Amino acid sequence: MGDGLLSYFTVGGGRLFYTDEGTGGETVLLVHGGTCDSHDWAAQIEPFGAHHRVIAPDLRGHGRSTEVTGGLTPREFADDLALLLDSLDAGPAVVVGHSLGATVASVLAVEHPDLVRAVVAVDPGYGFDAEFAAGVAAAFRGPDPVAVATAVLGGMEASQIDPALGWLPVWHSRRVLGTSPETVSGVFLGLFEPNEVTLRPAGEDYLRRRSCPVLTVSAEASLKAKGIDLGWEESVSPHPYSRAVAWDGVGHWIQQERAPEFNALVLDWVAGLPTLEGEK
């Protein structure tokens, strides 16, 4: 286990930044969303680390990680994280992913099931219908993907955010502005161009291949925008310990806007995970 100091992992001709800290217990891997970085988990790292080993990377092309040879699809991000977990002897992990990160966590669970103990999908970047996705993808194929991302993400906080969190929209927008146009377009095209993971109905069969428990925490507004409900979320998470919840009056960054409530929910759910076969 690491000591919490900055570390880098070499992959694909580049470097991934990550931290590795905490007390032990279940290993928790925190996976941020597109055009974000591991700072998104600032309200989780210490509370989770009091009970667990916590690994928090910046995905390729994000934050303090460099550009890496290859693309920016959920599968490529997941393959990077599989290599990281292997190198740290850190699997199987509870993979907590937000937005794009929830999609990456799901791909990791399907393609590398031995490395994933459970998935926590926070306002996940999947479940989109094809017509909606096509419109978003077309916008990101335009000349200024950074401006598009700033506009799209800039309105995804709760409409009546706590005044104490009024800095969040500025922070989110500035991180988009600091991300390369190539990364911005690659990330969002990876989510919204036709693929087997994020779009309905093809993605439904793929997500059902997650054999581990899945906790899905969604914003009611996100479910409405996608045209799905908790029943749909439950249908793509077949493990009997899986659970899906939705909160009203919260924006896309649930773990930041309602950190204490979110942390309690996730820690309680992880504490109750069924014992793995072979464990006592």
XYZ file of C-alpha atoms in Angstrom:
280
model
C 0.000 0.000 0.000
C 1.196 3.501 -0.772
C 1.762 6.323 1.700
C -0.484 8.879 0.030
C 2.323 10.740 -1.690
C 2.025 11.376 -5.400
C 2.896 8.446 -7.623
C 3.013 7.848 -11.351
C 2.388 4.690 -13.335
C 3.803 4.330 -16.841
C 1.378 3.112 -19.502
C 1.093 3.515 -23.266
C 4.052 5.838 -23.561
C 2.664 8.204 -20.915
C 2.135 8.467 -17.183
C -0.913 8.139 -14.957
C -0.951 10.097 -11.716
C -2.495 8.370 -8.700
C -2.514 8.340 -4.914
C -2.678 5.203 -2.771
C -3.548 5.646 0.882
C -5.848 4.537 3.683
C -6.064 1.966 6.429
C -6.761 -1.314 4.649
C -10.014 -3.242 4.455
C -11.676 -3.318 1.062
C -9.678 -1.610 -1.662
C -11.645 1.292 -3.163
C -10.715 2.663 -6.597
C -12.144 6.134 -7.282
C -12.678 6.965 -10.970
C -13.554 10.541 -11.918
C -15.605 11.752 -14.879
C -14.697 13.252 -18.229
C -12.710 16.543 -18.226
C -12.366 16.139 -14.459
C -9.645 14.637 -12.240
C -9.223 12.898 -8.901
C -9.848 16.154 -7.030
C -13.515 15.277 -7.552
C -13.142 12.837 -4.654
C -11.721 15.331 -2.146
C -14.741 14.813 0.112
C -14.404 11.003 -0.041
C -10.697 10.194 0.189
C -10.286 10.816 3.918
C -13.628 9.341 5.098
C -13.212 6.283 2.874
C -9.550 5.974 3.839
C -10.510 5.670 7.503
C -11.939 2.234 6.651
C -10.339 1.198 3.371
C -7.365 1.376 1.078
C -8.181 4.173 -1.387
C -6.598 4.536 -4.834
C -7.456 7.686 -6.775
C -5.988 8.074 -10.291
C -6.254 10.769 -12.928
C -7.347 9.126 -16.181
C -5.149 9.435 -19.257
C -5.188 12.982 -20.620
C -6.771 14.349 -17.428
C -5.390 16.245 -14.470
C -1.750 15.427 -13.790
C -1.708 12.418 -16.105
C -0.259 12.794 -19.581
C -1.641 11.930 -22.972
C -1.208 8.213 -23.664
C -0.858 6.323 -26.943
C -4.266 5.129 -28.106
C -7.794 6.407 -27.749
C -10.025 7.805 -25.036
C -12.846 5.278 -24.923
C -14.200 3.730 -21.718
C -12.530 0.448 -22.679
C -9.110 2.074 -23.010
C -9.497 3.876 -19.701
C -10.545 0.579 -18.092
C -7.536 -1.252 -19.523
C -5.242 1.407 -18.007
C -6.850 0.897 -14.613
C -6.588 -2.880 -14.890
C -2.840 -2.503 -15.402
C -2.657 -0.107 -12.454
C -4.547 -2.453 -10.125
C -2.373 -5.371 -11.201
C 0.801 -3.380 -10.605
C -0.353 -2.425 -7.104
C -1.662 -5.925 -6.295
C -4.888 -4.100 -5.438
C -7.648 -6.284 -6.842
C -10.410 -7.075 -6.409
C -11.472 -3.491 -5.688
C -14.723 -1.702 -5.077
C -14.699 0.638 -8.076
C -16.525 3.904 -7.430
C -17.015 5.820 -10.680
C -18.726 9.104 -11.463
C -20.274 9.821 -14.881
C -17.696 8.610 -17.437
C -15.993 6.936 -14.482
C -19.084 4.821 -13.820
C -18.943 3.609 -17.412
C -15.233 2.853 -17.034
C -15.947 0.985 -13.799
C -18.616 -1.064 -15.578
C -16.280 -1.964 -18.443
C -13.632 -2.924 -15.893
C -16.171 -5.191 -14.177
C -17.122 -6.900 -17.447
C -13.697 -7.213 -19.051
C -11.600 -7.753 -15.888
C -14.044 -9.314 -13.397
C -11.268 -10.709 -11.220
C -10.200 -7.148 -10.407
C -13.643 -5.835 -9.391
C -15.323 -6.635 -6.076
C -18.257 -4.292 -6.670
C -19.214 -1.177 -8.626
C -20.636 2.083 -7.299
C -22.022 4.006 -10.302
C -22.558 7.684 -9.474
C -24.887 9.448 -11.959
C -23.476 7.099 -14.590
C -22.542 7.998 -18.151
C -24.647 5.267 -19.745
C -28.301 4.587 -20.505
C -28.612 7.188 -23.282
C -30.976 6.654 -26.195
C -29.463 6.684 -29.672
C -31.176 9.863 -30.875
C -29.992 11.924 -27.907
C -26.479 10.497 -28.177
C -26.259 11.301 -31.880
C -27.036 14.948 -31.205
C -24.406 15.206 -28.490
C -21.789 13.450 -30.620
C -22.450 15.831 -33.513
C -21.792 18.812 -31.258
C -18.463 17.349 -30.110
C -17.350 16.787 -33.686
C -17.499 20.562 -34.205
C -14.596 23.027 -34.174
C -14.698 23.933 -30.458
C -15.355 20.889 -28.248
C -14.106 22.728 -25.144
C -16.840 25.358 -25.517
C -19.431 22.625 -26.000
C -18.283 20.775 -22.894
C -18.244 23.982 -20.858
C -21.824 24.705 -21.901
C -23.044 21.138 -21.328
C -21.386 20.600 -17.952
C -21.866 24.159 -16.738
C -25.560 23.611 -16.098
C -25.375 20.261 -14.353
C -25.199 21.392 -10.743
C -28.429 21.521 -8.758
C -30.571 24.527 -9.684
C -30.603 25.705 -6.069
C -27.163 24.709 -4.920
C -26.164 25.299 -1.316
C -24.598 28.792 -1.190
C -21.582 27.260 0.532
C -20.972 25.235 -2.654
C -21.423 28.121 -5.053
C -17.800 27.787 -6.176
C -18.399 24.374 -7.726
C -19.708 25.564 -11.117
C -16.653 27.800 -11.555
C -14.297 24.990 -10.596
C -15.916 22.543 -12.997
C -15.857 25.037 -15.874
C -12.214 25.948 -15.325
C -11.157 22.314 -15.436
C -12.881 21.882 -18.784
C -11.062 24.966 -20.053
C -7.765 23.433 -18.922
C -8.322 20.151 -20.790
C -6.957 19.755 -24.312
C -9.531 19.923 -27.133
C -8.353 16.499 -28.321
C -9.078 14.960 -24.932
C -12.438 16.694 -24.615
C -13.662 15.551 -28.023
C -12.213 12.052 -27.622
C -13.847 11.501 -24.239
C -17.321 12.607 -25.257
C -17.251 10.920 -28.645
C -16.203 7.741 -26.823
C -19.371 8.017 -24.746
C -21.877 9.190 -27.351
C -20.850 7.713 -30.687
C -22.429 4.286 -31.325
C -20.926 1.721 -28.950
C -21.870 -1.398 -27.005
C -21.770 0.131 -23.514
C -23.432 3.514 -23.107
C -26.383 3.510 -25.516
C -29.757 1.827 -25.265
C -30.668 -0.839 -26.075
C -27.276 -2.442 -26.896
C -25.710 -1.287 -23.642
C -28.333 -3.079 -21.578
C -26.968 -6.517 -22.477
C -23.417 -5.341 -21.836
C -24.195 -3.880 -18.408
C -25.988 -7.086 -17.381
C -22.639 -8.832 -17.782
C -21.496 -7.109 -14.572
C -21.633 -10.139 -12.315
C -20.656 -8.208 -9.186
C -22.917 -6.139 -6.911
C -23.700 -2.643 -8.254
C -24.854 0.365 -6.242
C -26.239 3.071 -8.540
C -26.732 6.577 -7.153
C -28.487 8.848 -9.655
C -29.861 12.357 -9.763
C -33.584 12.339 -10.526
C -32.959 14.997 -13.166
C -30.436 12.768 -14.953
C -32.825 9.828 -15.086
C -35.526 12.080 -16.509
C -33.167 13.486 -19.149
C -32.230 9.963 -20.246
C -35.835 8.761 -20.266
C -35.203 5.935 -17.806
C -36.058 5.192 -14.192
C -34.787 3.170 -11.245
C -36.459 0.086 -12.671
C -34.173 0.325 -15.689
C -31.113 0.720 -13.458
C -32.159 -2.333 -11.455
C -32.714 -4.356 -14.627
C -29.088 -3.939 -15.743
C -27.618 -4.867 -12.338
C -28.549 -8.523 -11.842
C -26.576 -9.349 -8.678
C -29.023 -9.771 -5.766
C -27.074 -7.335 -3.541
C -27.331 -4.582 -6.151
C -29.271 -1.454 -5.276
C -30.368 1.672 -7.160
C -31.307 4.972 -5.534
C -32.172 8.405 -6.925
C -31.991 11.768 -5.180
C -34.040 14.821 -6.053
C -32.716 18.387 -5.850
C -29.148 17.365 -6.592
C -26.997 17.892 -9.669
C -24.565 15.690 -11.528
C -21.754 15.835 -8.938
C -23.707 14.072 -6.217
C -20.602 13.150 -4.211
C -19.686 16.819 -3.890
C -23.100 18.389 -3.374
C -24.209 15.879 -0.721
C -20.925 14.482 0.498
C -21.874 13.368 4.052
C -25.049 11.619 2.873
C -23.260 10.067 -0.092
C -20.333 8.854 2.019
C -22.620 7.231 4.576
C -24.628 5.462 1.875
C -21.567 4.057 0.091
C -19.670 3.047 3.233
C -22.723 1.261 4.663
C -23.332 -0.568 1.380
C -19.689 -1.615 1.068
C -19.675 -2.827 4.681
C -22.536 -5.183 3.830
C -21.041 -6.690 0.682
C -21.461 -10.462 0.528
C -18.409 -12.457 1.423
C -16.368 -13.531 -1.571
C -16.141 -17.247 -2.249
C -13.121 -18.610 -0.382
C -13.200 -15.895 2.309
C -14.035 -16.647 5.877
